[in-house]
CSV table of C-alpha atoms and ligand atoms in Angstrom, one decimal:
chain,number,residue,atom,x,y,z
P,1,MET,CA,-14.9,19.0,-19.8
P,2,SER,CA,-16.3,16.4,-22.3
P,3,ASN,CA,-19.6,17.0,-24.2
P,4,GLU,CA,-21.0,13.7,-23.1
P,5,TYR,CA,-23.9,13.7,-20.6
P,6,VAL,CA,-26.1,11.4,-18.7
P,7,LYS,CA,-29.8,12.5,-18.7
P,8,LEU,CA,-31.8,12.2,-15.6
P,9,THR,CA,-35.6,11.8,-16.3
P,10,ASP,CA,-38.7,11.5,-14.1
P,11,PRO,CA,-40.9,8.4,-14.4
P,12,ASP,CA,-42.8,10.0,-17.3
P,13,GLY,CA,-39.6,10.5,-19.2
P,14,ARG,CA,-39.4,14.2,-18.7
P,15,GLN,CA,-35.8,15.4,-18.5
P,16,LEU,CA,-34.9,16.7,-15.0
P,17,THR,CA,-31.3,17.5,-15.7
P,18,SER,CA,-28.3,16.3,-17.6
P,19,LEU,CA,-25.1,15.5,-15.8
P,20,PRO,CA,-21.8,16.0,-17.7
P,21,ILE,CA,-19.5,13.1,-17.9
P,22,VAL,CA,-16.0,14.2,-17.0
P,23,LYS,CA,-13.1,11.9,-18.2
P,24,GLY,CA,-9.8,11.5,-16.5
P,25,THR,CA,-6.7,10.2,-18.2
P,26,MET,CA,-7.3,6.6,-17.0
P,27,GLY,CA,-10.0,4.8,-15.0
P,28,PRO,CA,-13.7,5.5,-14.6
P,29,SER,CA,-15.1,8.8,-15.6
P,30,VAL,CA,-17.2,10.8,-13.1
P,31,LEU,CA,-20.6,12.5,-13.3
P,32,ASP,CA,-20.5,16.2,-12.5
P,33,ILE,CA,-23.5,16.7,-10.1
P,34,SER,CA,-22.8,20.3,-9.2
P,35,LYS,CA,-26.0,21.4,-10.8
P,36,LEU,CA,-28.1,18.6,-9.4
P,37,TYR,CA,-29.6,20.5,-6.4
P,38,HIS,CA,-30.3,23.5,-8.6
P,39,ASP,CA,-32.1,21.4,-11.2
P,40,VAL,CA,-33.7,18.6,-9.2
P,41,GLY,CA,-33.7,19.8,-5.6
P,42,CYS,CA,-31.8,16.8,-4.3
P,43,PHE,CA,-28.3,16.1,-2.9
P,44,THR,CA,-26.7,12.7,-3.4
P,45,VAL,CA,-25.9,10.3,-0.5
P,46,ASP,CA,-22.9,8.0,-0.5
P,47,PRO,CA,-21.9,6.8,3.0
P,48,GLY,CA,-18.2,6.2,3.2
P,49,TYR,CA,-17.8,8.0,-0.2
P,50,SER,CA,-17.4,4.7,-2.0
P,51,MET,CA,-18.7,6.2,-5.3
P,52,THR,CA,-17.7,9.9,-4.8
P,53,ALA,CA,-14.6,11.5,-6.3
P,54,SER,CA,-13.8,14.3,-3.8
P,55,CYS,CA,-11.3,16.0,-6.1
P,56,ALA,CA,-9.3,15.7,-9.3
P,57,SER,CA,-5.8,14.5,-8.7
P,58,GLY,CA,-2.8,13.6,-10.9
P,59,ILE,CA,-0.7,11.9,-8.2
P,60,THR,CA,-1.7,8.3,-7.7
P,61,TYR,CA,-3.8,5.9,-9.8
P,62,ILE,CA,-5.4,2.7,-8.5
P,63,ASP,CA,-7.2,0.1,-10.6
P,64,GLY,CA,-8.8,-2.0,-7.8
P,65,GLU,CA,-10.2,-4.7,-10.1
P,66,GLN,CA,-6.8,-5.4,-11.7
P,67,GLY,CA,-4.7,-4.8,-8.6
P,68,VAL,CA,-2.7,-1.9,-10.2
P,69,LEU,CA,-1.1,1.0,-8.4
P,70,LEU,CA,0.8,3.8,-10.1
P,71,TYR,CA,2.6,6.8,-8.7
P,72,ARG,CA,2.6,9.5,-11.4
P,73,GLY,CA,2.1,6.7,-14.0
P,74,TYR,CA,5.0,4.5,-12.8
P,75,PRO,CA,4.0,1.0,-11.6
P,76,ILE,CA,4.6,0.4,-7.9
P,77,GLU,CA,6.5,-2.9,-8.8
P,78,GLN,CA,9.1,-0.9,-10.8
P,79,LEU,CA,9.4,1.8,-8.1
P,80,ALA,CA,9.7,-0.9,-5.4
P,81,GLU,CA,12.5,-2.6,-7.2
P,82,GLN,CA,14.5,0.3,-8.5
P,83,SER,CA,13.7,3.5,-6.7
P,84,SER,CA,14.2,4.9,-3.2
P,85,PHE,CA,11.9,6.7,-0.7
P,86,LEU,CA,13.3,10.1,-1.3
P,87,GLU,CA,13.2,9.7,-5.1
P,88,VAL,CA,9.6,8.6,-4.8
P,89,THR,CA,8.8,11.6,-2.6
P,90,TYR,CA,10.3,13.9,-5.3
P,91,LEU,CA,8.2,12.1,-7.9
P,92,LEU,CA,5.0,12.5,-5.9
P,93,TRP,CA,5.6,16.2,-5.3
P,94,TYR,CA,6.9,17.3,-8.7
P,95,GLY,CA,5.4,14.8,-11.1
P,96,GLU,CA,8.6,13.6,-12.7
P,97,LEU,CA,11.5,11.4,-11.6
P,98,PRO,CA,14.5,13.6,-10.7
P,99,ASN,CA,17.8,13.5,-12.6
P,100,GLU,CA,20.9,12.8,-10.6
P,101,LYS,CA,21.6,16.4,-9.7
P,102,GLN,CA,18.0,17.1,-8.8
P,103,LEU,CA,17.9,14.1,-6.5
P,104,GLN,CA,21.1,15.2,-4.9
P,105,GLN,CA,19.8,18.7,-4.3
P,106,PHE,CA,16.5,17.4,-3.0
P,107,THR,CA,18.2,15.0,-0.6
P,108,GLN,CA,20.4,17.9,0.7
P,109,GLU,CA,17.3,20.0,1.2
P,110,VAL,CA,15.6,17.3,3.2
P,111,VAL,CA,18.8,16.6,5.2
P,112,HIS,CA,19.0,20.3,6.1
P,113,HIS,CA,15.8,20.0,8.1
P,114,THR,CA,16.1,16.8,10.0
P,115,MET,CA,16.7,18.5,13.4
P,116,ILE,CA,13.8,19.5,15.6
P,117,ASN,CA,13.8,22.6,17.8
P,118,GLU,CA,15.3,21.8,21.2
P,119,SER,CA,12.2,23.0,23.0
P,120,LEU,CA,10.1,20.5,21.0
P,121,ARG,CA,12.2,17.8,22.6
P,122,LEU,CA,10.8,18.8,26.0
P,123,PHE,CA,7.3,18.1,24.8
P,124,TYR,CA,8.0,14.3,25.1
P,125,GLN,CA,8.5,14.6,28.8
P,126,GLY,CA,4.8,15.6,29.2
P,127,PHE,CA,3.5,12.3,27.9
P,128,HIS,CA,2.8,9.3,30.1
P,129,HIS,CA,5.7,6.8,30.0
P,130,ASP,CA,3.6,4.2,28.1
P,131,ALA,CA,1.9,6.6,25.7
P,132,HIS,CA,1.3,5.0,22.3
P,133,PRO,CA,3.7,6.5,19.7
P,134,MET,CA,0.8,7.5,17.5
P,135,ALA,CA,-0.6,9.6,20.3
P,136,VAL,CA,2.8,11.2,20.7
P,137,LEU,CA,3.0,11.8,17.0
P,138,VAL,CA,-0.4,13.5,16.8
P,139,GLY,CA,0.7,15.8,19.6
P,140,VAL,CA,4.2,16.6,18.5
P,141,VAL,CA,3.5,17.0,14.8
P,142,GLY,CA,0.5,19.2,15.6
P,143,SER,CA,2.7,21.3,17.8
P,144,LEU,CA,5.1,22.0,14.9
P,145,SER,CA,2.4,24.5,13.8
P,146,ALA,CA,3.3,26.6,16.9
P,147,PHE,CA,6.9,26.8,15.6
P,148,TYR,CA,6.2,27.5,12.0
P,149,HIS,CA,3.0,29.5,11.8
P,150,ASP,CA,3.7,33.2,11.4
P,151,TYR,CA,6.4,32.7,8.8
P,152,LEU,CA,4.3,30.4,6.7
P,153,ASP,CA,2.4,31.8,3.8
P,154,ILE,CA,0.3,28.9,2.5
P,155,HIS,CA,-0.5,30.9,-0.6
P,156,ASP,CA,3.1,31.0,-1.6
P,157,PRO,CA,4.3,27.8,-3.5
P,158,ARG,CA,7.9,28.0,-2.0
P,159,SER,CA,6.5,28.4,1.5
P,160,ARG,CA,4.4,25.3,0.9
P,161,GLU,CA,7.3,23.4,-0.4
P,162,LEU,CA,9.4,24.4,2.6
P,163,ALA,CA,6.7,23.1,5.0
P,164,ALA,CA,6.6,19.8,3.0
P,165,LEU,CA,10.4,19.5,3.2
P,166,ARG,CA,10.4,20.2,6.9
P,167,LEU,CA,7.7,17.6,7.6
P,168,VAL,CA,9.3,14.8,5.6
P,169,ALA,CA,12.7,15.6,7.1
P,170,LYS,CA,11.5,15.7,10.7
P,171,MET,CA,9.1,12.8,10.7
P,172,PRO,CA,11.8,10.2,11.3
P,173,THR,CA,13.3,12.3,14.1
P,174,ILE,CA,9.9,12.8,15.8
P,175,ALA,CA,8.9,9.1,15.4
P,176,ALA,CA,12.3,7.8,16.6
P,177,ALA,CA,12.1,10.2,19.6
P,178,ALA,CA,8.7,8.8,20.5
P,179,TYR,CA,10.1,5.3,20.6
P,180,LYS,CA,13.1,6.4,22.7
P,181,TYR,CA,10.8,8.0,25.1
P,182,THR,CA,8.7,4.9,25.6
P,183,MET,CA,12.0,2.9,26.1
P,184,GLY,CA,13.3,5.4,28.7
P,185,GLN,CA,16.4,6.0,26.5
P,186,PRO,CA,18.0,9.3,25.5
P,187,GLN,CA,16.9,10.7,22.2
P,188,ILE,CA,19.5,10.4,19.4
P,189,TYR,CA,20.2,13.3,17.1
P,190,PRO,CA,19.9,12.7,13.3
P,191,ARG,CA,23.1,12.0,11.5
P,192,ASN,CA,22.9,13.6,8.1
P,193,SER,CA,25.6,11.6,6.4
P,194,LEU,CA,23.2,8.6,6.6
P,195,SER,CA,20.5,7.7,4.1
P,196,TYR,CA,16.9,8.8,5.0
P,197,THR,CA,16.1,5.2,6.2
P,198,GLY,CA,19.5,4.6,7.7
P,199,ASN,CA,19.0,7.7,9.8
P,200,LEU,CA,15.7,6.5,11.0
P,201,LEU,CA,17.2,3.2,12.1
P,202,HIS,CA,20.1,5.1,13.7
P,203,MET,CA,17.8,7.4,15.7
P,204,MET,CA,15.7,4.4,16.9
P,205,PHE,CA,18.5,2.0,17.8
P,206,ALA,CA,21.7,3.8,18.5
P,207,MET,CA,22.8,4.4,22.0
P,208,PRO,CA,25.2,7.1,23.3
P,209,THR,CA,27.3,4.3,24.9
P,210,GLN,CA,28.1,2.2,21.8
P,211,ALA,CA,28.3,2.4,18.0
P,212,PHE,CA,25.3,1.2,16.0
P,213,GLU,CA,25.9,-0.5,12.7
P,214,ILE,CA,23.2,-0.2,10.1
P,215,ASP,CA,22.4,-3.5,8.4
P,216,PRO,CA,22.1,-2.8,4.7
P,217,VAL,CA,19.4,-5.5,4.4
P,218,ALA,CA,17.3,-3.8,7.1
P,219,GLU,CA,18.0,-0.4,5.6
P,220,ARG,CA,16.8,-1.5,2.1
P,221,ALA,CA,13.8,-3.4,3.5
P,222,LEU,CA,12.6,-0.4,5.5
P,223,ASP,CA,13.1,1.9,2.5
P,224,LEU,CA,11.0,-0.4,0.4
P,225,LEU,CA,8.2,-0.4,3.0
P,226,LEU,CA,8.3,3.5,2.9
P,227,VAL,CA,8.1,3.4,-0.9
P,228,LEU,CA,5.1,1.1,-0.8
P,229,HIS,CA,3.3,3.2,1.8
P,230,ALA,CA,4.2,6.6,0.4
P,231,ASP,CA,0.8,7.3,-1.2
P,232,HIS,CA,-2.5,5.7,-2.0
P,233,GLU,CA,-4.8,8.4,-3.5
P,234,GLN,CA,-7.8,9.6,-1.5
P,235,ASN,CA,-7.7,7.2,1.5
P,236,ALA,CA,-9.2,8.2,4.9
P,237,SER,CA,-6.0,10.0,6.2
P,238,THR,CA,-5.2,11.8,2.9
P,239,SER,CA,-8.8,12.9,2.6
P,240,THR,CA,-8.6,14.1,6.2
P,241,VAL,CA,-5.5,16.2,5.4
P,242,ARG,CA,-7.2,17.6,2.4
P,243,LEU,CA,-10.4,18.5,4.3
P,244,ALA,CA,-8.5,20.1,7.1
P,245,GLY,CA,-6.3,21.9,4.7
P,246,SER,CA,-9.2,23.1,2.6
P,247,SER,CA,-10.1,25.6,5.4
P,248,GLY,CA,-6.6,27.2,5.0
P,249,ALA,CA,-5.4,25.5,8.2
P,250,ASN,CA,-1.7,25.3,9.1
P,251,PRO,CA,-0.2,22.3,7.2
P,252,PHE,CA,1.5,20.8,10.3
P,253,ALA,CA,-1.9,20.8,12.1
P,254,CYS,CA,-3.4,19.2,9.0
P,255,ILE,CA,-0.8,16.4,9.0
P,256,ALA,CA,-1.5,15.8,12.7
P,257,ALA,CA,-5.2,15.3,11.7
P,258,GLY,CA,-4.0,12.8,9.0
P,259,ILE,CA,-2.0,10.9,11.6
P,260,ALA,CA,-5.1,10.7,13.8
P,261,ALA,CA,-7.1,9.2,10.9
P,262,LEU,CA,-4.3,6.8,10.0
P,263,TRP,CA,-4.2,5.4,13.5
P,264,GLY,CA,-7.5,3.5,13.3
P,265,PRO,CA,-7.4,-0.3,12.9
P,266,ALA,CA,-9.4,-0.1,9.7
P,267,HIS,CA,-6.6,2.0,8.2
P,268,GLY,CA,-2.9,2.2,9.1
P,269,GLY,CA,-3.5,0.7,12.5
P,270,ALA,CA,-4.2,-2.6,10.8
P,271,ASN,CA,-0.4,-3.5,10.7
P,272,GLU,CA,-0.3,-3.7,14.4
P,273,ALA,CA,-3.7,-5.4,14.6
P,274,VAL,CA,-2.5,-8.1,12.2
P,275,ILE,CA,0.3,-9.1,14.5
P,276,ARG,CA,-1.9,-9.1,17.5
P,277,MET,CA,-4.4,-11.3,15.7
P,278,LEU,CA,-1.7,-13.7,14.5
P,279,GLN,CA,-0.4,-14.0,18.1
P,280,GLU,CA,-3.9,-14.6,19.3
P,281,ILE,CA,-4.4,-17.4,16.7
P,282,GLY,CA,-1.1,-18.8,17.8
P,283,ASP,CA,-1.3,-22.1,15.8
P,284,VAL,CA,-2.5,-23.3,12.4
P,285,LYS,CA,-5.1,-25.5,14.1
P,286,HIS,CA,-6.9,-22.4,15.5
P,287,ILE,CA,-7.3,-20.8,12.0
P,288,PRO,CA,-10.8,-22.3,11.3
P,289,GLN,CA,-12.2,-21.0,14.5
P,290,PHE,CA,-10.9,-17.4,13.8
P,291,LEU,CA,-12.2,-17.6,10.2
P,292,ALA,CA,-15.6,-18.6,11.6
P,293,ARG,CA,-15.5,-15.6,13.9
P,294,ALA,CA,-14.6,-13.3,10.9
P,295,LYS,CA,-17.6,-14.6,9.0
P,296,ASP,CA,-20.0,-14.3,11.9
P,297,LYS,CA,-22.1,-11.1,11.6
P,298,ASN,CA,-22.7,-11.0,15.3
P,299,ASP,CA,-19.0,-11.0,16.1
P,300,PRO,CA,-17.2,-7.7,15.5
P,301,PHE,CA,-13.9,-9.6,14.8
P,302,ARG,CA,-12.6,-9.1,11.3
P,303,LEU,CA,-9.6,-10.8,9.6
P,304,MET,CA,-7.1,-8.0,10.0
P,305,GLY,CA,-5.0,-7.2,6.9
P,306,PHE,CA,-7.7,-8.6,4.7
P,307,GLY,CA,-10.1,-6.6,2.4
P,308,HIS,CA,-9.8,-3.2,0.9
P,309,ARG,CA,-12.3,-0.5,-0.1
P,310,VAL,CA,-10.7,-0.2,-3.6
P,311,TYR,CA,-8.8,-3.5,-4.3
P,312,LYS,CA,-11.1,-6.3,-5.3
P,313,ASN,CA,-8.1,-8.3,-6.3
P,314,PHE,CA,-4.6,-8.7,-4.7
P,315,ASP,CA,-3.3,-5.5,-3.3
P,316,PRO,CA,-0.1,-5.2,-5.4
P,317,ARG,CA,1.8,-3.9,-2.3
P,318,ALA,CA,0.9,-7.1,-0.4
P,319,LYS,CA,2.5,-9.3,-3.1
P,320,ILE,CA,5.7,-7.3,-3.0
P,321,ILE,CA,5.8,-7.3,0.8
P,322,ARG,CA,5.2,-11.1,0.9
P,323,GLU,CA,8.2,-11.7,-1.4
P,324,THR,CA,10.3,-9.3,0.7
P,325,CYS,CA,9.4,-11.3,3.8
P,326,TYR,CA,11.1,-14.3,2.3
P,327,GLU,CA,14.2,-12.3,1.4
P,328,VAL,CA,14.4,-10.4,4.7
P,329,LEU,CA,13.8,-13.5,6.8
P,330,GLY,CA,16.3,-15.4,4.7
P,331,LYS,CA,19.0,-12.8,5.0
P,332,LEU,CA,18.7,-11.6,8.5
P,333,ALA,CA,20.2,-14.6,10.3
P,334,ASP,CA,18.2,-14.7,13.6
P,335,THR,CA,14.8,-13.9,12.2
P,336,LYS,CA,12.9,-17.1,11.3
P,337,ASP,CA,9.4,-16.0,12.3
P,338,PRO,CA,6.7,-18.5,13.0
P,339,LEU,CA,4.1,-15.8,12.5
P,340,PHE,CA,5.1,-15.6,8.8
P,341,ASP,CA,4.3,-19.3,8.4
P,342,LEU,CA,1.1,-18.8,10.2
P,343,ALA,CA,0.2,-15.8,8.0
P,344,LEU,CA,1.0,-17.7,4.8
P,345,LYS,CA,-1.3,-20.6,6.0
P,346,LEU,CA,-4.1,-18.1,7.0
P,347,GLU,CA,-3.9,-16.5,3.5
P,348,GLU,CA,-4.0,-19.9,1.8
P,349,ILE,CA,-7.1,-21.0,3.8
P,350,ALA,CA,-9.0,-17.7,3.6
P,351,LEU,CA,-8.5,-17.4,-0.2
P,352,LYS,CA,-10.2,-20.8,-0.6
P,353,ASP,CA,-13.1,-19.9,1.6
P,354,GLU,CA,-16.4,-19.0,-0.2
P,355,TYR,CA,-17.0,-16.0,2.1
P,356,PHE,CA,-13.7,-14.4,1.1
P,357,ILE,CA,-14.0,-15.4,-2.5
P,358,GLU,CA,-17.5,-14.0,-2.9
P,359,ARG,CA,-16.6,-10.7,-1.3
P,360,LYS,CA,-13.3,-10.4,-3.1
P,361,LEU,CA,-11.3,-10.1,0.2
P,362,TYR,CA,-7.6,-10.4,-0.4
P,363,PRO,CA,-4.6,-9.7,1.8
P,364,ASN,CA,-3.8,-5.9,1.8
P,365,VAL,CA,-0.6,-4.0,2.4
P,366,ASP,CA,-0.7,-4.5,6.1
P,367,PHE,CA,-1.1,-8.3,6.2
P,368,TYR,CA,2.6,-8.9,5.8
P,369,SER,CA,4.3,-5.5,6.7
P,370,GLY,CA,4.3,-6.3,10.4
P,371,ILE,CA,6.4,-9.4,9.8
P,372,ILE,CA,9.1,-7.3,8.2
P,373,TYR,CA,9.0,-4.7,10.9
P,374,ARG,CA,9.4,-7.5,13.5
P,375,ALA,CA,12.4,-8.9,11.6
P,376,LEU,CA,13.9,-5.4,11.7
P,377,LYS,CA,13.3,-5.4,15.5
P,378,ILE,CA,10.8,-2.5,15.2
P,379,PRO,CA,8.3,-2.9,18.1
P,380,MET,CA,4.7,-3.4,17.3
P,381,SER,CA,3.6,-0.1,18.8
P,382,MET,CA,5.8,1.7,16.2
P,383,PHE,CA,4.4,-0.1,13.1
P,384,THR,CA,1.8,2.6,12.4
P,385,ALA,CA,4.3,5.4,13.2
P,386,MET,CA,6.5,3.9,10.4
P,387,PHE,CA,3.4,4.1,8.1
P,388,ALA,CA,2.9,7.7,9.1
P,389,VAL,CA,6.6,8.6,8.3
P,390,ALA,CA,6.1,7.2,4.8
P,391,ARG,CA,2.6,8.6,4.1
P,392,THR,CA,3.8,12.1,5.0
P,393,ALA,CA,5.3,12.2,1.5
P,394,GLY,CA,1.8,11.5,0.0
P,395,TRP,CA,-0.1,13.7,2.4
P,396,MET,CA,2.1,16.7,1.5
P,397,ALA,CA,1.9,15.9,-2.2
P,398,HIS,CA,-1.9,16.1,-1.9
P,399,TRP,CA,-1.9,19.2,0.3
P,400,MET,CA,0.4,21.0,-2.2
P,401,GLU,CA,-1.7,19.8,-5.2
P,402,MET,CA,-4.9,21.0,-3.5
P,403,MET,CA,-3.5,24.4,-2.5
P,404,ALA,CA,-2.3,25.0,-6.0
P,405,ASP,CA,-5.7,24.1,-7.5
P,406,PRO,CA,-7.6,27.2,-8.7
P,407,GLU,CA,-10.9,25.4,-8.1
P,408,GLN,CA,-10.1,24.6,-4.5
P,409,ARG,CA,-12.9,25.4,-2.1
P,410,ILE,CA,-13.5,24.5,1.5
P,411,GLY,CA,-14.6,20.9,1.8
P,412,ARG,CA,-18.2,21.0,3.2
P,413,PRO,CA,-20.3,17.8,2.6
P,414,ARG,CA,-24.1,17.9,3.0
P,415,GLN,CA,-26.3,15.5,4.8
P,416,LEU,CA,-29.6,13.7,4.8
P,417,TYR,CA,-31.3,15.1,7.9
P,418,THR,CA,-33.1,12.5,10.0
P,419,GLY,CA,-33.7,14.5,13.3
P,420,PRO,CA,-36.9,16.0,14.7
P,421,VAL,CA,-38.9,18.3,12.5
P,422,THR,CA,-39.4,22.0,13.5
P,423,ARG,CA,-41.0,22.4,17.0
P,424,ASP,CA,-41.4,25.1,19.6
P,425,TYR,CA,-39.3,25.6,22.7
P,426,VAL,CA,-41.0,24.4,25.9
P,427,PRO,CA,-40.2,26.3,29.1
P,428,LEU,CA,-38.5,24.2,31.8
P,429,ASN,CA,-41.5,24.2,34.2
P,430,GLU,CA,-43.9,23.0,31.5
P,431,ARG,CA,-41.8,19.9,30.5
P,432,SER,CA,-42.7,16.3,31.4
P,433,LYS,CA,-41.3,15.2,34.8
P,434,ASP,CA,-40.8,11.6,33.5
P,435,ASP,CA,-37.2,10.6,32.8
P,436,PRO,CA,-37.2,8.9,29.4
P,437,HIS,CA,-33.7,7.6,29.9
F,501,CMC,N1,-12.9,-9.8,7.6
F,501,CMC,C1,-14.1,-10.3,7.5
F,501,CMC,N2,-15.1,-9.7,6.7
F,501,CMC,C2,-14.7,-8.7,6.0
F,501,CMC,C3,-13.5,-8.1,6.1
F,501,CMC,C4,-12.5,-8.7,6.9
F,501,CMC,N3,-11.3,-8.2,7.0
F,501,CMC,N4,-13.4,-7.0,5.3
F,501,CMC,C5,-14.6,-6.9,4.7
F,501,CMC,N5,-15.4,-7.9,5.1
F,501,CMC,C6,-16.8,-8.1,4.7
F,501,CMC,C7,-17.8,-7.2,5.4
F,501,CMC,O1,-18.3,-7.7,6.6
F,501,CMC,C8,-18.9,-7.1,4.3
F,501,CMC,O2,-19.6,-8.3,4.3
F,501,CMC,P1,-21.2,-8.2,3.9
F,501,CMC,O3,-21.3,-7.7,2.5
F,501,CMC,O4,-21.7,-9.6,4.1
F,501,CMC,O5,-21.8,-7.2,4.9
F,501,CMC,C9,-18.0,-7.1,3.0
F,501,CMC,O6,-16.9,-7.8,3.3
F,501,CMC,C10,-17.7,-5.7,2.5
F,501,CMC,O7,-17.0,-5.0,3.5
F,501,CMC,P2,-17.1,-3.5,3.9
F,501,CMC,O8,-16.9,-3.3,5.3
F,501,CMC,O9,-18.4,-2.9,3.3
F,501,CMC,O10,-15.9,-2.9,3.1
F,501,CMC,P3,-15.2,-1.5,3.2
F,501,CMC,O11,-14.7,-1.2,1.9
F,501,CMC,O12,-16.1,-0.6,3.9
F,501,CMC,O13,-14.0,-1.8,4.2
F,501,CMC,C11,-11.9,-2.3,5.1
F,501,CMC,C12,-12.7,-2.0,3.8
F,501,CMC,C13,-10.4,-2.3,4.7
F,501,CMC,C14,-12.1,-1.3,6.2
F,501,CMC,C15,-12.3,-3.7,5.6
F,501,CMC,O14,-12.0,-4.7,4.6
F,501,CMC,C16,-11.6,-4.1,6.9
F,501,CMC,O15,-12.1,-3.8,8.0
F,501,CMC,N6,-10.5,-4.9,6.8
F,501,CMC,C17,-9.7,-5.2,8.0
F,501,CMC,C18,-8.8,-4.0,8.4
F,501,CMC,C19,-7.7,-3.8,7.5
F,501,CMC,O16,-6.9,-4.7,7.1
F,501,CMC,N7,-7.4,-2.5,7.1
F,501,CMC,C20,-6.3,-2.1,6.3
F,501,CMC,C21,-6.7,-1.6,5.0
F,501,CMC,S1,-5.3,-1.4,3.8
F,501,CMC,C22,-4.3,-0.2,4.5
F,501,CMC,C23,-4.8,1.1,4.8
F,501,CMC,O17,-5.9,1.5,4.3
F,501,CMC,O18,-4.2,1.8,5.6
């Protein structure tokens, strides 16, 4: 705790309270308002928590003005180029990059848990044939809590680690099975000799009738997307996981809650929404008309894949993904995608438009990720499920950090009440007969 304070005074200059300034290692400091109600009798209000730090965390750092993203201090650009998803998962959980032996052991531990209980496989049959994979994921991941509840002691660090390993290991199996179910194809068991990403591709695209060869370009591109999506500090889904977990809930149920939050088009669902939007635009000549709609306050349409709560500059992940689009589309022979050209043009035009310049609206991570998924033949309905696979690493890092924090308390925001003031109950026969509705 620092010894710097901000004084709060009334209009006559009388001091009401002093708010300690708490400094982090980088980025803006925060004002500790925990004594505010006691001293002043007020809460604070901050819709959408734009200005509120909900916790202290040492996992991920974002400088939204400069477009910087660090996992445990390492720039995302370096991790994207040199690291792999499982290495990044290790980094997020344990705070340091693993040495060779540690990475090997960690990989083995993950691989050990890739199977799901056979009875869990039957759950899929209960879903409607065209269920959205995210709906299936919410249900199946939540139901893992029924398999691992009694044995799980959330107050024991090794037990928490085991839950995290199980989740990261099983997410590709669960997501791929959701895809197979919607395709009416048999589920494919994990093959543990493959890489994490290779296994995911295998379980999605292999068939019992013929061998499936994993394209190393596709494997590397998907791994890169997982690295880029692995964590993003206190976003809506991570905050949901933390809030659910703060009550001591089962971690598998908490992750199901996170998946539900991720699904929305303002969050992880944007990758799917971007492709739908590009398909709707269809041609460069229609771009002005869609931009006009995005700027019209009376039209709910927004330019999907544009804007971010924190980034007021380029989302560094979007830059990396755009470059990867060139590489992937160049290397995978049959994948020239007209939607990529359309997306590039849309970006170019939007970034010159006063509306987007003024509001600092830049392409975010989801603007180009769908183009790569399409090139990898991953269907649109699975885009957000891929995001969920990746973000499970971050969600579990945050859940474990929170559970180990001695200051952890149940998350319980307050409100500004705007309902009726106190009034007396009116017996039914004395109430007005008019129907106000
Ligand atoms: N298209 C048109 N106008 C926009 C857009 C957009 N995509 N994004 C923000 N604005 C406008 C908004 O109307 C507002 O204008 P004004 O000041 O005149 O009222 C201003 O910009 C500020 O927007 P906001 O809604 O207050 O910003 P926010 O921080 O609450 O929302 C956001 C952030 C990401 C939800 C929003 O930018 C958005 O809806 N973008 C499209 C959906 C999207 O791409 N989401 C993915 C986010 S990144 C990945 C992830 O989080 O999973």
